[in-house]
Amino acid sequence: MTGNAYELWTPAHRADPRPVYARMQQEARVVRLVEPFQQMPFWLVSRYQDVVPLLRDDRLTKDPYKLSEQARAQFLRYTHDGLSRHMLFSDPPDHTRLRTLVSQAFTPRRGEALRSRVITLATELLEAAIARGSVDFIDAFAFPLPVIVITELLGLPPEDRGPFRAWTHAMLVPPADGNPEPVMAASRSFLRYFTTLLERRRAEPGDDLVSAMLAVEAQGDRLRPEELISMLLLLLVAGHETTVNLLGSGLLALLQHPEQRERLQADRKLVDSAVEEMLRYCSPVEMSTARFTVAPTEVCGQVIPAEEMVIAGLMSANHDPEVFADPKRFDVGRTPNKHVAFGLGIHFCLGAPLARLEAKVAFELLLERAPGVRLAVAPEQLEWRKTSLIRGVEQLPVSFN
């Protein structure tokens, strides 16, 4: 079924796309849409019972390099070739090899040391925000917390963090005029940055993930240069983007549901389930990354031609009334809560534990030190990010007074 009637990219629908998803679920199991920024056609699966098997469907490929040159050029025209050889664009055995190498870099010792560092950073950022009285929560807390954590894990110097936000934003939201140059310029900047960084780390290894990945490589599990750089980009971008939107949208959900905020304030043991409900209700990753048909393939009763893109609607699935009772309700104690916010299967988000840790620490601190935080503008004044890949507000003005 074509999806001309399902508009997801106007400001009104970016503010709340859930009514459109609800209509999709009732009318069709799979819908063909066209993403307006790149004029990219894709098939969207919206029901939970269909999204779950799709995320595990090995008939579809994640690797655009298995497609014809013409199809690959279409799908990757906004992607620099040197940055597209990571886990999300690969199938086994390459995916297994790449994920194993990265997993080996996340040692237990690093994990044990991480929680105390996240607490220290979150405390410093929140105290600074409270001292200012009124801040943009995204700029003052939700962005710097995960970006500092992931850049420290990677061993990137603090003075290098400045451009990352602009480069990431450009790559995630291609320009509406169809001009690829801003996207490609950001890609080239990342490529130059990581090429230089790897040269430095090979000469002077440190106690960081980049050095650990190079050490694993030195043991014989070699990565091609473009694979290593692509993986570093993926770790940097995925290592903070999901958490930025989880923190911002999660706080907004609490502010817009005062009864749930009071419930959480009264029972701090609900923080874990509250974070899971934020992941479901807010769905910081709105749609999965792409899968491709290699040959004509039946998906949800629809035969999709070869070399077309298929995407799982994660937010839609997380609001499916067949699975979640009263899905419009934000419930910090919801259980069970089998959301798909981090995906499923072999491509389940490697950074999910880190995102959960950062969110739990952040909201525990907010409940303790900023119980009176409030939204400083009317909700309808908030601007939502234009891309449908991720979901979050551009700014979140709050007051601590």
Tab-separated table of C-alpha atoms in Angstrom:
chain	number	residue	atom	x	y	z
A	1	MET	CA	0.000	0.000	0.000
A	2	THR	CA	1.309	3.443	-0.870
A	3	GLY	CA	1.418	6.003	1.915
A	4	ASN	CA	0.698	9.383	0.368
A	5	ALA	CA	-1.982	9.957	3.018
A	6	TYR	CA	0.404	9.301	5.908
A	7	GLU	CA	2.197	12.590	6.470
A	8	LEU	CA	4.943	12.296	9.064
A	9	TRP	CA	7.159	15.287	8.362
A	10	THR	CA	5.059	18.412	8.889
A	11	PRO	CA	5.744	20.292	12.158
A	12	ALA	CA	2.390	19.153	13.571
A	13	HIS	CA	3.125	15.516	12.917
A	14	ARG	CA	6.706	15.750	14.120
A	15	ALA	CA	5.280	17.079	17.390
A	16	ASP	CA	3.185	13.904	17.694
A	17	PRO	CA	3.314	11.248	14.957
A	18	ARG	CA	1.469	8.666	17.059
A	19	PRO	CA	-2.007	9.329	15.580
A	20	VAL	CA	-0.605	8.672	12.096
A	21	TYR	CA	0.992	5.443	13.275
A	22	ALA	CA	-2.269	4.366	14.891
A	23	ARG	CA	-4.053	4.864	11.574
A	24	MET	CA	-1.360	2.920	9.727
A	25	GLN	CA	-1.745	-0.008	12.109
A	26	GLN	CA	-5.461	-0.139	11.422
A	27	GLU	CA	-5.256	0.257	7.645
A	28	ALA	CA	-2.171	-1.596	6.387
A	29	ARG	CA	0.603	-3.837	7.681
A	30	VAL	CA	3.230	-2.211	5.458
A	31	VAL	CA	3.117	1.214	3.787
A	32	ARG	CA	5.292	2.778	1.091
A	33	LEU	CA	6.410	6.309	2.021
A	34	VAL	CA	8.810	8.866	0.571
A	35	GLU	CA	11.234	10.614	2.919
A	36	PRO	CA	11.112	14.274	1.818
A	37	PHE	CA	14.682	15.403	2.489
A	38	GLN	CA	16.347	12.865	0.210
A	39	GLN	CA	13.208	11.932	-1.766
A	40	MET	CA	13.967	8.404	-0.644
A	41	PRO	CA	11.166	5.799	-1.007
A	42	PHE	CA	10.901	3.120	1.660
A	43	TRP	CA	8.463	0.569	3.078
A	44	LEU	CA	7.451	1.089	6.714
A	45	VAL	CA	6.216	-1.743	8.954
A	46	SER	CA	4.193	-0.370	11.870
A	47	ARG	CA	2.638	-3.198	13.925
A	48	TYR	CA	4.550	-4.747	16.820
A	49	GLN	CA	3.766	-8.306	15.714
A	50	ASP	CA	5.353	-7.502	12.332
A	51	VAL	CA	8.225	-5.315	13.547
A	52	VAL	CA	9.650	-8.018	15.834
A	53	PRO	CA	10.154	-10.649	13.083
A	54	LEU	CA	11.318	-7.972	10.647
A	55	LEU	CA	14.161	-6.997	12.972
A	56	ARG	CA	15.309	-10.640	12.857
A	57	ASP	CA	14.546	-11.354	9.189
A	58	ASP	CA	17.726	-12.630	7.526
A	59	ARG	CA	16.084	-12.583	4.078
A	60	LEU	CA	16.774	-8.841	4.065
A	61	THR	CA	20.280	-7.434	3.998
A	62	LYS	CA	21.715	-4.571	6.008
A	63	ASP	CA	24.608	-4.291	3.575
A	64	PRO	CA	23.949	-1.831	0.723
A	65	TYR	CA	27.122	-3.111	-0.971
A	66	LYS	CA	25.204	-6.279	-1.846
A	67	LEU	CA	22.949	-4.238	-4.134
A	68	SER	CA	23.554	-3.113	-7.683
A	69	GLU	CA	25.791	-0.105	-8.193
A	70	GLN	CA	22.801	2.020	-9.201
A	71	ALA	CA	20.724	1.095	-6.141
A	72	ARG	CA	23.691	1.486	-3.800
A	73	ALA	CA	24.422	4.949	-5.211
A	74	GLN	CA	20.829	5.963	-4.533
A	75	PHE	CA	20.811	4.761	-0.929
A	76	LEU	CA	24.294	6.077	-0.099
A	77	ARG	CA	24.267	9.364	-1.990
A	78	TYR	CA	24.341	11.261	1.314
A	79	THR	CA	26.907	8.892	2.867
A	80	HIS	CA	30.675	9.041	2.417
A	81	ASP	CA	31.997	5.635	1.355
A	82	GLY	CA	34.756	5.784	3.957
A	83	LEU	CA	32.175	6.082	6.760
A	84	SER	CA	29.717	3.384	5.684
A	85	ARG	CA	31.535	0.149	6.592
A	86	HIS	CA	30.264	-0.269	10.156
A	87	MET	CA	28.035	-2.835	11.922
A	88	LEU	CA	24.733	-1.259	10.901
A	89	PHE	CA	25.656	-1.681	7.235
A	90	SER	CA	26.793	-5.302	7.466
A	91	ASP	CA	25.540	-8.887	7.701
A	92	PRO	CA	27.223	-11.951	9.194
A	93	PRO	CA	30.017	-12.912	9.040
A	94	ASP	CA	31.288	-9.317	8.712
A	95	HIS	CA	28.791	-8.074	11.305
A	96	THR	CA	29.842	-10.811	13.732
A	97	ARG	CA	33.508	-9.935	13.274
A	98	LEU	CA	32.966	-6.189	13.709
A	99	ARG	CA	30.687	-6.499	16.725
A	100	THR	CA	33.038	-8.979	18.393
A	101	LEU	CA	35.988	-6.624	17.977
A	102	VAL	CA	34.098	-3.694	19.479
A	103	SER	CA	32.696	-5.829	22.303
A	104	GLN	CA	36.223	-6.892	23.242
A	105	ALA	CA	37.082	-3.236	23.757
A	106	PHE	CA	34.282	-2.868	26.356
A	107	THR	CA	36.101	-4.657	29.158
A	108	PRO	CA	34.537	-5.308	32.611
A	109	ARG	CA	37.075	-2.918	34.147
A	110	ARG	CA	35.782	-0.089	31.973
A	111	GLY	CA	32.206	-0.899	32.906
A	112	GLU	CA	32.932	-0.903	36.633
A	113	ALA	CA	34.565	2.519	36.460
A	114	LEU	CA	31.853	4.042	34.319
A	115	ARG	CA	29.019	4.502	36.822
A	116	SER	CA	31.015	6.690	39.211
A	117	ARG	CA	32.191	8.863	36.315
A	118	VAL	CA	28.624	9.275	34.999
A	119	ILE	CA	27.446	10.287	38.498
A	120	THR	CA	30.243	12.843	38.817
A	121	LEU	CA	29.584	14.366	35.399
A	122	ALA	CA	25.805	14.438	35.825
A	123	THR	CA	26.144	16.069	39.250
A	124	GLU	CA	28.480	18.781	37.938
A	125	LEU	CA	26.245	19.538	34.939
A	126	LEU	CA	23.036	19.630	36.978
A	127	GLU	CA	24.510	21.841	39.714
A	128	ALA	CA	25.739	24.281	37.061
A	129	ALA	CA	22.290	24.313	35.425
A	130	ILE	CA	20.496	24.864	38.743
A	131	ALA	CA	22.869	27.725	39.585
A	132	ARG	CA	21.900	29.469	36.327
A	133	GLY	CA	18.209	29.218	37.176
A	134	SER	CA	16.876	28.835	33.644
A	135	VAL	CA	18.565	26.810	30.893
A	136	ASP	CA	18.009	24.877	27.717
A	137	PHE	CA	18.095	21.389	29.220
A	138	ILE	CA	19.365	19.891	25.955
A	139	ASP	CA	22.308	22.270	25.735
A	140	ALA	CA	23.103	22.341	29.459
A	141	PHE	CA	22.669	18.674	30.354
A	142	ALA	CA	21.162	16.195	27.878
A	143	PHE	CA	23.798	16.746	25.193
A	144	PRO	CA	27.002	17.245	27.216
A	145	LEU	CA	26.475	14.263	29.557
A	146	PRO	CA	26.500	11.458	26.944
A	147	VAL	CA	28.895	13.210	24.584
A	148	ILE	CA	31.477	13.682	27.350
A	149	VAL	CA	31.067	10.055	28.431
A	150	ILE	CA	31.493	8.605	24.939
A	151	THR	CA	34.351	10.924	23.971
A	152	GLU	CA	36.181	10.044	27.183
A	153	LEU	CA	35.629	6.344	26.477
A	154	LEU	CA	37.033	6.816	22.997
A	155	GLY	CA	39.876	8.962	24.293
A	156	LEU	CA	38.980	12.089	22.317
A	157	PRO	CA	40.419	15.333	23.708
A	158	PRO	CA	37.842	17.644	25.358
A	159	GLU	CA	38.783	20.512	23.054
A	160	ASP	CA	37.727	18.429	20.042
A	161	ARG	CA	34.076	18.022	21.116
A	162	GLY	CA	32.886	21.399	19.840
A	163	PRO	CA	32.136	20.541	16.194
A	164	PHE	CA	30.689	17.062	16.837
A	165	ARG	CA	27.140	18.304	17.462
A	166	ALA	CA	26.962	20.281	14.224
A	167	TRP	CA	28.555	17.509	12.161
A	168	THR	CA	26.189	14.883	13.607
A	169	HIS	CA	23.151	17.098	13.099
A	170	ALA	CA	24.073	17.679	9.463
A	171	MET	CA	24.484	13.965	8.800
A	172	LEU	CA	21.230	12.938	10.498
A	173	VAL	CA	19.031	15.615	8.911
A	174	PRO	CA	19.883	16.110	5.223
A	175	PRO	CA	18.969	19.570	3.909
A	176	ALA	CA	15.440	20.046	2.590
A	177	ASP	CA	16.697	21.575	-0.664
A	178	GLY	CA	18.300	18.282	-1.693
A	179	ASN	CA	21.810	19.755	-1.725
A	180	PRO	CA	24.108	17.026	-0.365
A	181	GLU	CA	27.110	19.305	0.205
A	182	PRO	CA	26.472	20.132	3.923
A	183	VAL	CA	26.103	16.418	4.649
A	184	MET	CA	29.200	15.490	2.677
A	185	ALA	CA	31.170	18.332	4.267
A	186	ALA	CA	30.317	16.997	7.734
A	187	SER	CA	31.275	13.479	6.586
A	188	ARG	CA	34.626	14.704	5.279
A	189	SER	CA	35.255	16.485	8.576
A	190	PHE	CA	34.621	13.301	10.548
A	191	LEU	CA	36.785	11.312	8.125
A	192	ARG	CA	39.737	13.715	8.492
A	193	TYR	CA	39.305	13.841	12.255
A	194	PHE	CA	39.320	10.079	12.809
A	195	THR	CA	42.133	9.495	10.308
A	196	THR	CA	44.331	11.897	12.272
A	197	LEU	CA	43.216	10.429	15.606
A	198	LEU	CA	44.146	6.893	14.553
A	199	GLU	CA	47.576	8.058	13.465
A	200	ARG	CA	48.128	9.603	16.909
A	201	ARG	CA	46.854	6.544	18.790
A	202	ARG	CA	49.015	4.135	16.799
A	203	ALA	CA	52.047	6.225	17.736
A	204	GLU	CA	50.952	6.866	21.345
A	205	PRO	CA	48.364	4.358	22.670
A	206	GLY	CA	46.287	5.358	25.676
A	207	ASP	CA	43.760	3.822	28.083
A	208	ASP	CA	40.778	4.300	25.786
A	209	LEU	CA	38.529	2.430	23.356
A	210	VAL	CA	40.378	3.605	20.250
A	211	SER	CA	43.642	2.216	21.603
A	212	ALA	CA	41.852	-0.955	22.735
A	213	MET	CA	40.423	-1.491	19.252
A	214	LEU	CA	43.859	-0.946	17.742
A	215	ALA	CA	45.300	-3.438	20.235
A	216	VAL	CA	42.717	-6.053	19.255
A	217	GLU	CA	43.537	-5.350	15.627
A	218	ALA	CA	47.226	-5.866	16.366
A	219	GLN	CA	46.433	-9.349	17.691
A	220	GLY	CA	45.463	-10.423	14.190
A	221	ASP	CA	41.746	-9.533	13.894
A	222	ARG	CA	42.424	-6.834	11.388
A	223	LEU	CA	40.007	-4.123	10.423
A	224	ARG	CA	40.274	-2.377	7.111
A	225	PRO	CA	40.982	1.345	7.631
A	226	GLU	CA	37.499	2.318	6.417
A	227	GLU	CA	35.939	-0.238	8.797
A	228	LEU	CA	37.800	1.135	11.800
A	229	ILE	CA	36.918	4.743	10.988
A	230	SER	CA	33.287	3.815	10.255
A	231	MET	CA	33.040	2.003	13.583
A	232	LEU	CA	34.446	4.989	15.452
A	233	LEU	CA	31.867	7.245	13.826
A	234	LEU	CA	29.080	4.816	14.740
A	235	LEU	CA	30.253	4.611	18.355
A	236	LEU	CA	30.463	8.385	18.658
A	237	VAL	CA	27.106	9.185	17.053
A	238	ALA	CA	25.101	6.264	18.448
A	239	GLY	CA	26.885	6.683	21.784
A	240	HIS	CA	25.251	10.038	22.440
A	241	GLU	CA	22.300	10.686	20.077
A	242	THR	CA	19.936	8.141	21.623
A	243	THR	CA	20.693	9.343	25.146
A	244	VAL	CA	20.317	13.038	24.282
A	245	ASN	CA	16.774	12.405	23.091
A	246	LEU	CA	15.966	9.963	25.888
A	247	LEU	CA	16.952	12.523	28.523
A	248	GLY	CA	15.197	15.457	26.847
A	249	SER	CA	11.978	13.656	25.919
A	250	GLY	CA	11.952	11.727	29.189
A	251	LEU	CA	12.067	14.910	31.245
A	252	LEU	CA	9.395	16.472	29.049
A	253	ALA	CA	7.160	13.433	29.606
A	254	LEU	CA	7.543	13.798	33.376
A	255	LEU	CA	6.787	17.514	33.219
A	256	GLN	CA	3.673	16.893	31.140
A	257	HIS	CA	2.435	14.105	33.433
A	258	PRO	CA	2.680	15.577	36.942
A	259	GLU	CA	0.844	12.656	38.547
A	260	GLN	CA	3.502	10.254	37.250
A	261	ARG	CA	6.252	12.617	38.317
A	262	GLU	CA	4.789	12.719	41.851
A	263	ARG	CA	4.506	8.938	41.862
A	264	LEU	CA	8.159	8.597	40.876
A	265	GLN	CA	9.205	11.234	43.390
A	266	ALA	CA	7.443	9.265	46.128
A	267	ASP	CA	8.893	5.906	45.097
A	268	ARG	CA	12.427	6.174	43.729
A	269	LYS	CA	12.550	2.394	43.231
A	270	LEU	CA	10.462	3.032	40.101
A	271	VAL	CA	13.349	4.779	38.329
A	272	ASP	CA	14.300	1.648	36.400
A	273	SER	CA	10.777	1.046	35.110
A	274	ALA	CA	10.359	4.793	34.484
A	275	VAL	CA	13.396	4.793	32.179
A	276	GLU	CA	11.974	1.778	30.321
A	277	GLU	CA	8.663	3.605	29.940
A	278	MET	CA	10.463	6.680	28.611
A	279	LEU	CA	12.149	4.439	26.048
A	280	ARG	CA	8.752	3.054	25.018
A	281	TYR	CA	6.636	6.196	25.237
A	282	CYS	CA	9.177	8.671	23.819
A	283	SER	CA	11.037	6.241	21.509
A	284	PRO	CA	14.247	8.270	21.011
A	285	VAL	CA	14.965	6.166	17.903
A	286	GLU	CA	11.703	6.525	15.984
A	287	MET	CA	12.529	4.245	13.051
A	288	SER	CA	15.113	1.535	12.561
A	289	THR	CA	17.992	1.890	10.174
A	290	ALA	CA	17.404	0.441	6.713
A	291	ARG	CA	17.146	-3.112	5.521
A	292	PHE	CA	17.123	-3.951	1.805
A	293	THR	CA	15.465	-6.562	-0.362
A	294	VAL	CA	18.004	-8.409	-2.500
A	295	ALA	CA	15.241	-10.148	-4.484
A	296	PRO	CA	11.450	-9.694	-4.557
A	297	THR	CA	10.439	-10.517	-0.989
A	298	GLU	CA	7.081	-10.906	0.720
A	299	VAL	CA	6.896	-8.746	3.819
A	300	CYS	CA	3.645	-8.589	5.787
A	301	GLY	CA	1.694	-9.956	2.836
A	302	GLN	CA	3.153	-7.431	0.403
A	303	VAL	CA	5.648	-8.488	-2.271
A	304	ILE	CA	8.341	-5.806	-2.183
A	305	PRO	CA	10.475	-5.559	-5.338
A	306	ALA	CA	14.202	-6.196	-5.278
A	307	GLU	CA	16.548	-3.454	-4.099
A	308	GLU	CA	14.058	-1.476	-2.040
A	309	MET	CA	14.361	-0.212	1.507
A	310	VAL	CA	12.349	-1.652	4.402
A	311	ILE	CA	12.228	0.036	7.807
A	312	ALA	CA	10.769	-0.996	11.160
A	313	GLY	CA	8.613	1.608	12.881
A	314	LEU	CA	10.009	1.352	16.418
A	315	MET	CA	7.884	4.135	17.883
A	316	SER	CA	4.803	2.806	16.151
A	317	ALA	CA	5.413	-0.696	17.516
A	318	ASN	CA	5.974	0.735	20.989
A	319	HIS	CA	2.464	2.236	20.859
A	320	ASP	CA	0.670	-0.803	19.468
A	321	PRO	CA	-2.530	-1.336	21.521
A	322	GLU	CA	-2.395	-5.065	20.756
A	323	VAL	CA	0.716	-5.286	22.958
A	324	PHE	CA	0.667	-2.299	25.322
A	325	ALA	CA	-2.454	-1.608	27.358
A	326	ASP	CA	-3.564	1.995	26.889
A	327	PRO	CA	-0.380	2.892	24.942
A	328	LYS	CA	-1.142	6.639	25.040
A	329	ARG	CA	-0.764	6.532	28.824
A	330	PHE	CA	2.662	7.387	30.271
A	331	ASP	CA	3.052	4.951	33.183
A	332	VAL	CA	6.336	4.985	35.132
A	333	GLY	CA	5.453	1.632	36.703
A	334	ARG	CA	4.430	-0.148	33.492
A	335	THR	CA	5.155	-3.861	33.560
A	336	PRO	CA	5.660	-5.878	31.482
A	337	ASN	CA	7.222	-3.471	29.015
A	338	LYS	CA	8.663	-5.364	26.058
A	339	HIS	CA	9.431	-2.291	23.974
A	340	VAL	CA	11.718	-2.372	20.941
A	341	ALA	CA	13.375	1.004	21.510
A	342	PHE	CA	16.859	-0.501	21.046
A	343	GLY	CA	15.884	-2.923	18.296
A	344	LEU	CA	16.181	-6.714	18.492
A	345	GLY	CA	18.297	-9.540	17.160
A	346	ILE	CA	21.916	-9.300	16.096
A	347	HIS	CA	21.623	-5.544	15.528
A	348	PHE	CA	20.353	-4.828	19.050
A	349	CYS	CA	21.970	-1.584	20.153
A	350	LEU	CA	25.423	-2.257	21.613
A	351	GLY	CA	25.183	0.976	23.630
A	352	ALA	CA	21.850	0.154	25.311
A	353	PRO	CA	23.400	-0.524	28.756
A	354	LEU	CA	25.275	2.787	28.630
A	355	ALA	CA	22.154	4.740	27.624
A	356	ARG	CA	20.168	3.107	30.435
A	357	LEU	CA	22.915	3.867	32.957
A	358	GLU	CA	23.126	7.530	31.941
A	359	ALA	CA	19.338	7.941	32.044
A	360	LYS	CA	18.943	6.249	35.422
A	361	VAL	CA	21.681	8.382	36.983
A	362	ALA	CA	20.280	11.558	35.408
A	363	PHE	CA	16.714	11.064	36.619
A	364	GLU	CA	17.758	9.946	40.090
A	365	LEU	CA	19.698	13.224	40.389
A	366	LEU	CA	16.865	15.309	38.971
A	367	LEU	CA	14.402	13.823	41.453
A	368	GLU	CA	16.780	14.465	44.331
A	369	ARG	CA	18.213	17.887	43.484
A	370	ALA	CA	15.673	19.524	41.187
A	371	PRO	CA	12.212	18.423	42.342
A	372	GLY	CA	10.747	21.783	41.284
A	373	VAL	CA	12.073	21.874	37.703
A	374	ARG	CA	9.400	23.075	35.282
A	375	LEU	CA	8.956	23.727	31.593
A	376	ALA	CA	9.723	27.380	30.813
A	377	VAL	CA	7.651	27.604	27.598
A	378	ALA	CA	4.304	26.294	26.416
A	379	PRO	CA	4.650	22.759	24.991
A	380	GLU	CA	3.373	23.879	21.590
A	381	GLN	CA	6.340	26.234	21.316
A	382	LEU	CA	8.812	23.361	21.334
A	383	GLU	CA	10.460	22.519	18.014
A	384	TRP	CA	10.875	18.823	17.243
A	385	ARG	CA	13.730	17.487	15.171
A	386	LYS	CA	12.774	17.082	11.531
A	387	THR	CA	14.217	13.634	10.910
A	388	SER	CA	12.087	10.541	11.484
A	389	LEU	CA	15.118	8.374	12.300
A	390	ILE	CA	15.487	9.866	15.762
A	391	ARG	CA	12.929	11.714	17.880
A	392	GLY	CA	13.538	14.602	20.223
A	393	VAL	CA	13.208	18.331	20.748
A	394	GLU	CA	15.756	20.823	19.441
A	395	GLN	CA	15.651	22.758	22.715
A	396	LEU	CA	13.953	22.192	26.092
A	397	PRO	CA	13.822	25.453	28.089
A	398	VAL	CA	13.354	24.719	31.799
A	399	SER	CA	13.462	26.710	35.010
A	400	PHE	CA	14.739	25.540	38.384
A	401	ASN	CA	13.342	28.512	40.334
